[in-house]
């Protein structure tokens, strides 16, 4: 019985006792008092022995499987194959570890952090007027600690951003004699990722963090087939505004059916007009490419939008804030939703959904047959990455290497 019912029963007994009191018969008062005490004790016992309403109505909670973080070691690799530890040093000269952190089942795009006094500090490439740009960890109070590779003799070698190719910045350790060593993340099981800067914006400055202008975000990504062979500048000279004479290559975005057919992916306006959606290769690198909608001569960003829906909508955003749906088109011109369906760490998995609810892979195809995954990319831990024309963006749509 609830405490509310018990209180009503208690008030009813009080009223009866008051009526009996007026009868001026002592034995009736005694009987009334005894009956009240017995009734109260019975009700109190029933409340204690009965089932708890809160406990019986509480739903069972689903067990959540936690992924145990895997720490990848960040190393500079010498030409003879020997590895050098990469560290940051605080103002007192104390060294701290640099790790790539795998916090989900995917290892294609990992955060790189400095572990300083138990805190995980972001690692960024700073804006610089010079060709060689500093790579630093940034503390909560705005101090910057530079990354350095350490030789067996204790020599400290600067780790720098060497050169930009489109959306990526090649990182190397550079000796005093100007030799470059590759920077890699190595898992406990021996897997290897490239450590490099990635850019979301075309502009020089990505953002400001703790008073510092950020040029690129440092991540560990699956090795690219050609990036180790890129021609690198030898001198740390003053650089101008970034430009590339690379002849642009358009990659086609397709949804792949269960029987192997490729479906066009298009942007669609409110009137039903369709527009091309392409991955744009703007430099020699093709491991991390923008995806754009081409609407009446304008290139529009394509983003995964913040939403409370089961699957996150993917939209192109016009210069005036107009939203364009992103759909895969069947041979019968049926429009299939293209959505962000799940998250693994920094990656949002993207699928087209057919009439039967089947999830179809979405890929970027180069004219020569190369293949990239189409994924949502998260740079930050927060829910909303940024706003574009007032629209909250959950993740950036990119074509990345497999």
Short mmCIF file of C-alpha atoms in Angstrom, two decimals:
data_model
loop_
_atom_site.label_atom_id
_atom_site.label_comp_id
_atom_site.label_asym_id
_atom_site.label_seq_id
_atom_site.Cartn_x
_atom_site.Cartn_y
_atom_site.Cartn_z
CA UNK A 1 0.00 0.00 0.00
CA UNK A 2 1.32 3.49 -0.84
CA UNK A 3 2.19 6.08 1.75
CA UNK A 4 -0.62 8.25 0.34
CA UNK A 5 -3.23 5.53 1.03
CA UNK A 6 -1.79 4.92 4.47
CA UNK A 7 -2.18 8.62 5.33
CA UNK A 8 -5.88 8.57 4.25
CA UNK A 9 -6.55 5.50 6.38
CA UNK A 10 -4.86 7.21 9.36
CA UNK A 11 -7.12 10.32 8.96
CA UNK A 12 -10.27 8.15 8.77
CA UNK A 13 -9.40 6.48 12.09
CA UNK A 14 -8.83 9.87 13.71
CA UNK A 15 -12.31 11.06 12.72
CA UNK A 16 -13.99 7.92 14.10
CA UNK A 17 -12.12 8.28 17.36
CA UNK A 18 -13.26 11.89 17.73
CA UNK A 19 -16.91 10.85 17.29
CA UNK A 20 -16.56 8.09 19.87
CA UNK A 21 -14.88 10.48 22.31
CA UNK A 22 -18.04 12.59 22.43
CA UNK A 23 -20.03 9.56 23.62
CA UNK A 24 -18.30 9.90 27.08
CA UNK A 25 -17.90 6.16 27.47
CA UNK A 26 -14.36 5.35 28.67
CA UNK A 27 -14.37 1.75 27.46
CA UNK A 28 -15.31 2.90 23.94
CA UNK A 29 -12.32 5.24 23.94
CA UNK A 30 -10.11 2.36 24.92
CA UNK A 31 -11.52 0.11 22.18
CA UNK A 32 -11.10 2.91 19.63
CA UNK A 33 -7.49 3.45 20.60
CA UNK A 34 -6.71 -0.28 20.45
CA UNK A 35 -8.40 -0.67 17.08
CA UNK A 36 -6.44 2.25 15.69
CA UNK A 37 -3.10 0.89 16.93
CA UNK A 38 -3.83 -2.59 15.52
CA UNK A 39 -4.94 -1.14 12.18
CA UNK A 40 -1.89 1.08 11.89
CA UNK A 41 0.48 -1.80 12.71
CA UNK A 42 -1.23 -4.04 10.12
CA UNK A 43 -0.97 -1.39 7.44
CA UNK A 44 2.66 -0.62 8.30
CA UNK A 45 3.55 -4.32 8.04
CA UNK A 46 1.73 -4.61 4.71
CA UNK A 47 3.66 -1.65 3.32
CA UNK A 48 6.99 -3.14 4.39
CA UNK A 49 6.24 -6.67 3.14
CA UNK A 50 4.58 -5.68 -0.15
CA UNK A 51 6.51 -5.30 -3.39
CA UNK A 52 8.24 -1.94 -4.00
CA UNK A 53 6.51 0.01 -6.78
CA UNK A 54 9.79 1.72 -7.74
CA UNK A 55 11.67 -1.57 -8.00
CA UNK A 56 9.02 -3.45 -9.96
CA UNK A 57 8.48 -0.66 -12.48
CA UNK A 58 12.19 -0.02 -13.14
CA UNK A 59 13.20 -1.40 -16.56
CA UNK A 60 16.19 -3.66 -16.93
CA UNK A 61 19.27 -1.84 -18.19
CA UNK A 62 21.16 -3.16 -21.18
CA UNK A 63 24.76 -4.05 -20.43
CA UNK A 64 27.19 -1.73 -22.22
CA UNK A 65 30.43 -3.28 -23.41
CA UNK A 66 33.31 -0.87 -22.75
CA UNK A 67 36.24 -0.76 -25.16
CA UNK A 68 39.56 -0.76 -23.34
CA UNK A 69 41.81 1.93 -24.80
CA UNK A 70 44.80 0.71 -26.78
CA UNK A 71 47.87 2.95 -26.70
CA UNK A 72 49.98 3.02 -29.87
CA UNK A 73 53.60 4.14 -29.51
CA UNK A 74 54.63 7.13 -31.61
CA UNK A 75 58.11 6.74 -33.09
CA UNK A 76 60.44 8.35 -35.60
CA UNK A 77 61.86 5.72 -37.96
CA UNK A 78 65.49 6.00 -39.09
CA UNK A 79 66.63 4.80 -42.54
CA UNK A 80 68.17 1.67 -40.95
CA UNK A 81 64.79 0.76 -39.41
CA UNK A 82 65.68 1.72 -35.86
CA UNK A 83 63.00 3.65 -34.00
CA UNK A 84 63.37 6.74 -31.86
CA UNK A 85 61.02 7.66 -29.02
CA UNK A 86 58.94 10.79 -29.60
CA UNK A 87 58.32 12.88 -26.49
CA UNK A 88 57.25 16.32 -25.35
CA UNK A 89 59.27 18.30 -22.84
CA UNK A 90 57.85 20.78 -20.36
CA UNK A 91 59.57 24.02 -19.34
CA UNK A 92 61.59 22.14 -16.71
CA UNK A 93 62.89 19.72 -19.35
CA UNK A 94 60.88 16.73 -18.10
CA UNK A 95 59.90 14.26 -20.88
CA UNK A 96 56.36 12.93 -21.39
CA UNK A 97 54.96 10.24 -23.68
CA UNK A 98 53.20 10.79 -27.00
CA UNK A 99 50.59 8.14 -27.85
CA UNK A 100 48.00 7.45 -30.51
CA UNK A 101 44.88 6.35 -28.64
CA UNK A 102 42.53 3.73 -30.06
CA UNK A 103 39.26 4.04 -28.11
CA UNK A 104 36.99 1.94 -30.36
CA UNK A 105 37.04 -0.97 -32.78
CA UNK A 106 38.36 1.22 -35.63
CA UNK A 107 42.04 2.10 -36.07
CA UNK A 108 41.79 4.18 -39.25
CA UNK A 109 41.75 7.62 -37.59
CA UNK A 110 43.21 7.88 -34.09
CA UNK A 111 43.79 10.89 -31.86
CA UNK A 112 47.40 11.65 -30.97
CA UNK A 113 47.85 12.94 -27.43
CA UNK A 114 50.59 13.90 -25.01
CA UNK A 115 50.23 12.17 -21.64
CA UNK A 116 51.36 14.80 -19.11
CA UNK A 117 50.84 14.22 -15.39
CA UNK A 118 47.90 11.92 -16.12
CA UNK A 119 46.21 14.37 -18.52
CA UNK A 120 45.74 13.80 -22.25
CA UNK A 121 46.76 16.96 -24.08
CA UNK A 122 45.85 17.64 -27.73
CA UNK A 123 48.68 17.64 -30.27
CA UNK A 124 48.44 20.24 -33.04
CA UNK A 125 50.48 21.80 -35.82
CA UNK A 126 50.66 25.57 -35.35
CA UNK A 127 50.30 28.26 -37.99
CA UNK A 128 53.69 29.58 -39.05
CA UNK A 129 55.11 31.93 -41.67
CA UNK A 130 57.97 29.49 -42.14
CA UNK A 131 57.88 26.36 -44.28
CA UNK A 132 58.60 24.08 -41.31
CA UNK A 133 55.77 24.41 -38.81
CA UNK A 134 56.02 23.51 -35.09
CA UNK A 135 54.19 20.45 -33.72
CA UNK A 136 53.16 20.96 -30.10
CA UNK A 137 51.05 19.71 -27.22
CA UNK A 138 48.88 22.45 -25.70
CA UNK A 139 48.19 22.52 -21.97
CA UNK A 140 44.96 23.72 -20.39
CA UNK A 141 46.59 27.02 -19.40
CA UNK A 142 47.97 27.61 -22.89
CA UNK A 143 51.56 26.44 -22.54
CA UNK A 144 53.00 24.64 -25.56
CA UNK A 145 55.42 21.70 -25.40
CA UNK A 146 57.24 20.83 -28.62
CA UNK A 147 57.47 17.28 -29.92
CA UNK A 148 60.97 15.86 -30.27
CA UNK A 149 62.50 12.53 -31.23
CA UNK A 150 65.25 11.28 -28.93
CA UNK A 151 68.36 9.51 -30.23
CA UNK A 152 70.15 6.81 -28.16
CA UNK A 153 72.80 9.46 -27.41
CA UNK A 154 70.15 11.77 -25.97
CA UNK A 155 70.08 14.22 -28.89
CA UNK A 156 66.69 15.90 -29.34
CA UNK A 157 65.43 16.09 -32.94
CA UNK A 158 62.59 18.46 -33.80
CA UNK A 159 59.30 16.99 -35.07
CA UNK A 160 57.75 19.37 -37.59
CA UNK A 161 55.06 19.83 -40.19
CA UNK A 162 57.08 19.85 -43.41
CA UNK A 163 54.65 20.56 -46.24
CA UNK A 164 50.94 20.66 -47.02
CA UNK A 165 49.26 18.57 -49.70
CA UNK A 166 45.58 19.49 -49.87
CA UNK A 167 43.93 18.37 -46.62
CA UNK A 168 47.01 16.79 -45.07
CA UNK A 169 50.32 18.03 -43.66
CA UNK A 170 53.30 15.68 -43.90
CA UNK A 171 55.12 15.34 -40.57
CA UNK A 172 58.76 14.38 -40.11
CA UNK A 173 61.53 14.42 -37.55
CA UNK A 174 64.35 16.54 -39.00
CA UNK A 175 68.02 16.26 -37.97
CA UNK A 176 70.45 19.17 -37.75
CA UNK A 177 71.86 18.00 -41.10
CA UNK A 178 68.41 18.23 -42.69
CA UNK A 179 67.61 14.52 -42.90
CA UNK A 180 63.95 13.55 -42.56
CA UNK A 181 62.71 10.58 -40.52
CA UNK A 182 59.14 9.33 -40.90
CA UNK A 183 56.82 9.56 -37.88
CA UNK A 184 54.64 6.50 -37.29
CA UNK A 185 52.24 5.09 -34.70
CA UNK A 186 52.88 1.43 -33.85
CA UNK A 187 50.28 -0.71 -32.09
CA UNK A 188 51.17 -3.34 -29.45
CA UNK A 189 50.52 -5.99 -32.14
CA UNK A 190 52.80 -4.32 -34.69
CA UNK A 191 50.24 -2.48 -36.87
CA UNK A 192 51.54 0.74 -38.41
CA UNK A 193 49.78 4.08 -38.98
CA UNK A 194 51.07 7.32 -40.49
CA UNK A 195 51.17 10.27 -38.10
CA UNK A 196 50.26 13.47 -39.94
CA UNK A 197 48.24 16.65 -39.77
CA UNK A 198 44.76 16.80 -41.24
CA UNK A 199 42.86 19.91 -42.27
CA UNK A 200 39.10 20.43 -42.42
CA UNK A 201 39.26 24.02 -43.70
CA UNK A 202 41.03 25.24 -46.83
CA UNK A 203 42.21 28.37 -45.00
CA UNK A 204 45.59 28.49 -43.27
CA UNK A 205 44.06 28.69 -39.79
CA UNK A 206 41.74 25.90 -38.66
CA UNK A 207 40.84 27.38 -35.29
CA UNK A 208 42.27 29.03 -32.19
CA UNK A 209 43.06 26.95 -29.09
CA UNK A 210 44.23 28.49 -25.79
CA UNK A 211 45.45 31.55 -27.69
CA UNK A 212 47.31 29.60 -30.40
CA UNK A 213 46.45 29.52 -34.11
CA UNK A 214 46.03 25.91 -35.25
CA UNK A 215 47.19 24.90 -38.73
CA UNK A 216 46.24 21.19 -38.55
CA UNK A 217 45.08 18.45 -36.18
CA UNK A 218 47.56 15.60 -35.60
CA UNK A 219 46.10 12.12 -36.18
CA UNK A 220 47.32 8.57 -36.83
CA UNK A 221 45.82 7.16 -40.04
CA UNK A 222 46.13 4.02 -42.12
CA UNK A 223 49.28 4.22 -44.28
CA UNK A 224 48.81 5.89 -47.67
CA UNK A 225 50.28 4.16 -50.69
CA UNK A 226 52.16 7.15 -52.09
CA UNK A 227 52.81 9.73 -49.38
CA UNK A 228 56.26 8.46 -48.37
CA UNK A 229 57.42 9.26 -51.93
CA UNK A 230 56.28 12.89 -52.00
CA UNK A 231 58.93 15.47 -52.83
CA UNK A 232 59.69 17.48 -49.70
CA UNK A 233 61.19 20.97 -49.38
CA UNK A 234 64.73 21.02 -48.02
CA UNK A 235 64.92 24.55 -46.66
CA UNK A 236 62.96 26.26 -43.92
CA UNK A 237 62.15 29.38 -45.90
CA UNK A 238 59.26 31.80 -45.53
CA UNK A 239 56.23 30.39 -47.29
CA UNK A 240 53.52 32.22 -49.17
CA UNK A 241 49.80 31.55 -49.49
CA UNK A 242 49.07 27.88 -50.14
CA UNK A 243 48.37 27.00 -53.76
CA UNK A 244 48.66 23.90 -55.88
CA UNK A 245 49.17 23.44 -59.61
CA UNK A 246 47.84 19.88 -59.36
CA UNK A 247 45.22 19.10 -61.99
CA UNK A 248 42.09 18.30 -60.02
CA UNK A 249 40.66 14.77 -60.16
CA UNK A 250 36.98 14.08 -59.46
CA UNK A 251 36.10 10.83 -57.70
CA UNK A 252 32.57 9.47 -58.16
CA UNK A 253 30.47 8.76 -55.06
CA UNK A 254 28.46 5.54 -55.35
CA UNK A 255 26.30 3.30 -53.18
CA UNK A 256 26.96 -0.39 -53.84
CA UNK A 257 23.97 -2.75 -53.92
CA UNK A 258 24.08 -6.30 -52.56
CA UNK A 259 24.34 -7.63 -56.12
CA UNK A 260 27.29 -5.33 -56.93
CA UNK A 261 25.59 -2.52 -58.83
CA UNK A 262 26.77 1.05 -58.30
CA UNK A 263 24.09 3.67 -57.64
CA UNK A 264 24.65 7.38 -58.22
CA UNK A 265 24.66 9.56 -55.12
CA UNK A 266 23.17 13.01 -55.70
CA UNK A 267 22.18 16.20 -53.91
CA UNK A 268 18.48 17.01 -54.35
CA UNK A 269 16.75 20.35 -53.81
CA UNK A 270 13.16 20.98 -52.66
CA UNK A 271 11.89 20.90 -56.27
CA UNK A 272 13.47 17.52 -56.95
CA UNK A 273 16.37 18.78 -59.07
CA UNK A 274 19.50 16.61 -58.79
CA UNK A 275 23.13 17.71 -58.56
CA UNK A 276 26.44 15.84 -58.63
CA UNK A 277 28.24 14.82 -55.44
CA UNK A 278 31.99 14.21 -55.85
CA UNK A 279 35.14 13.64 -53.83
CA UNK A 280 37.72 16.20 -54.95
CA UNK A 281 41.40 15.28 -55.19
CA UNK A 282 43.19 18.63 -55.17
CA UNK A 283 46.78 17.43 -54.67
CA UNK A 284 48.96 14.35 -55.00
CA UNK A 285 47.48 12.88 -51.83
CA UNK A 286 44.18 11.01 -51.91
CA UNK A 287 44.03 9.60 -48.37
CA UNK A 288 41.80 12.38 -46.98
CA UNK A 289 39.60 14.23 -49.48
CA UNK A 290 36.72 16.67 -49.36
CA UNK A 291 33.26 15.68 -50.60
CA UNK A 292 31.28 18.44 -52.29
CA UNK A 293 27.91 18.94 -53.94
CA UNK A 294 28.12 20.84 -57.23
CA UNK A 295 25.06 23.08 -57.42
CA UNK A 296 24.75 25.61 -60.25
CA UNK A 297 28.48 26.31 -60.41
CA UNK A 298 29.01 26.41 -56.64
CA UNK A 299 30.76 23.79 -54.52
CA UNK A 300 28.79 23.13 -51.34
CA UNK A 301 30.07 21.37 -48.21
CA UNK A 302 28.46 18.02 -47.37
CA UNK A 303 28.06 17.30 -43.67
CA UNK A 304 26.50 14.84 -41.26
CA UNK A 305 24.01 16.89 -39.28
CA UNK A 306 23.35 16.80 -35.56
CA UNK A 307 20.03 15.00 -34.98
CA UNK A 308 18.06 13.02 -32.42
CA UNK A 309 16.97 10.56 -35.13
CA UNK A 310 18.15 6.95 -35.05
CA UNK A 311 20.31 7.61 -38.12
CA UNK A 312 21.98 10.98 -38.70
CA UNK A 313 20.93 12.86 -41.87
CA UNK A 314 23.56 13.85 -44.44
CA UNK A 315 23.01 17.18 -46.19
CA UNK A 316 24.68 19.67 -48.50
CA UNK A 317 24.48 23.23 -47.21
CA UNK A 318 23.99 26.13 -49.61
CA UNK A 319 25.68 29.53 -49.34
CA UNK A 320 22.36 30.97 -48.09
CA UNK A 321 21.75 28.09 -45.68
CA UNK A 322 19.51 26.10 -48.03
CA UNK A 323 19.58 22.37 -47.26
CA UNK A 324 19.95 19.75 -50.01
CA UNK A 325 19.14 16.10 -49.35
CA UNK A 326 21.77 13.49 -50.18
CA UNK A 327 20.24 10.40 -51.81
CA UNK A 328 21.29 7.31 -53.74
CA UNK A 329 19.22 6.77 -56.91
CA UNK A 330 18.17 3.32 -58.08
CA UNK A 331 17.68 2.31 -61.73
CA UNK A 332 13.94 2.97 -61.19
CA UNK A 333 14.77 6.44 -59.81
CA UNK A 334 13.82 5.45 -56.28
CA UNK A 335 15.56 7.79 -53.84
CA UNK A 336 17.38 5.98 -51.03
CA UNK A 337 18.43 7.75 -47.85
CA UNK A 338 22.15 8.14 -47.20
CA UNK A 339 22.77 8.37 -43.45
CA UNK A 340 25.33 8.22 -40.71
CA UNK A 341 24.33 4.97 -39.04
CA UNK A 342 26.85 4.41 -36.22
CA UNK A 343 29.97 5.81 -34.60
CA UNK A 344 33.33 4.17 -33.88
CA UNK A 345 35.62 6.65 -32.15
CA UNK A 346 36.43 9.45 -34.62
CA UNK A 347 34.65 7.69 -37.51
CA UNK A 348 30.95 7.82 -38.44
CA UNK A 349 29.95 4.91 -40.67
CA UNK A 350 27.91 5.99 -43.70
CA UNK A 351 25.41 3.78 -45.53
CA UNK A 352 22.60 4.02 -48.06
CA UNK A 353 19.38 2.34 -46.92
CA UNK A 354 17.40 0.43 -49.56
CA UNK A 355 13.64 -0.28 -49.69
CA UNK A 356 14.09 -3.43 -47.57
CA UNK A 357 16.14 -1.70 -44.90
CA UNK A 358 19.42 -3.21 -46.14
CA UNK A 359 22.50 -1.07 -45.47
CA UNK A 360 24.58 -0.42 -48.60
CA UNK A 361 28.25 0.60 -48.61
CA UNK A 362 29.09 4.09 -49.90
CA UNK A 363 32.44 4.50 -51.66
CA UNK A 364 34.45 7.00 -53.70
CA UNK A 365 35.75 5.70 -57.04
CA UNK A 366 38.69 7.33 -58.84
CA UNK A 367 38.67 7.39 -62.66
CA UNK A 368 41.57 4.89 -62.62
CA UNK A 369 39.72 2.52 -60.28
CA UNK A 370 41.19 3.43 -56.90
CA UNK A 371 38.69 3.14 -54.05
CA UNK A 372 38.18 5.17 -50.87
CA UNK A 373 35.73 4.84 -48.01
CA UNK A 374 33.13 7.56 -47.46
CA UNK A 375 33.03 8.33 -43.76
CA UNK A 376 32.04 10.99 -41.31
CA UNK A 377 35.00 12.46 -39.44
CA UNK A 378 34.91 13.90 -35.95
CA UNK A 379 37.73 16.14 -34.81
CA UNK A 380 36.38 16.96 -31.35
CA UNK A 381 34.82 14.98 -28.49
CA UNK A 382 31.84 17.34 -28.34
CA UNK A 383 28.51 16.55 -30.03
CA UNK A 384 28.45 19.55 -32.37
CA UNK A 385 31.65 20.12 -34.38
CA UNK A 386 30.65 23.51 -35.74
CA UNK A 387 27.76 25.41 -37.29
CA UNK A 388 27.47 26.11 -41.02
CA UNK A 389 25.00 28.87 -41.91
CA UNK A 390 23.30 28.24 -38.56
CA UNK A 391 23.01 24.46 -39.04
CA UNK A 392 24.63 22.24 -36.35
CA UNK A 393 27.19 19.84 -37.84
CA UNK A 394 27.88 16.50 -36.17
CA UNK A 395 30.68 15.29 -38.49
CA UNK A 396 32.50 16.18 -41.72
CA UNK A 397 31.95 13.92 -44.74
CA UNK A 398 35.27 12.83 -46.29
CA UNK A 399 36.67 10.19 -48.63
CA UNK A 400 39.51 8.43 -46.80
CA UNK A 401 41.83 5.57 -47.66
CA UNK A 402 40.73 2.04 -46.79
#
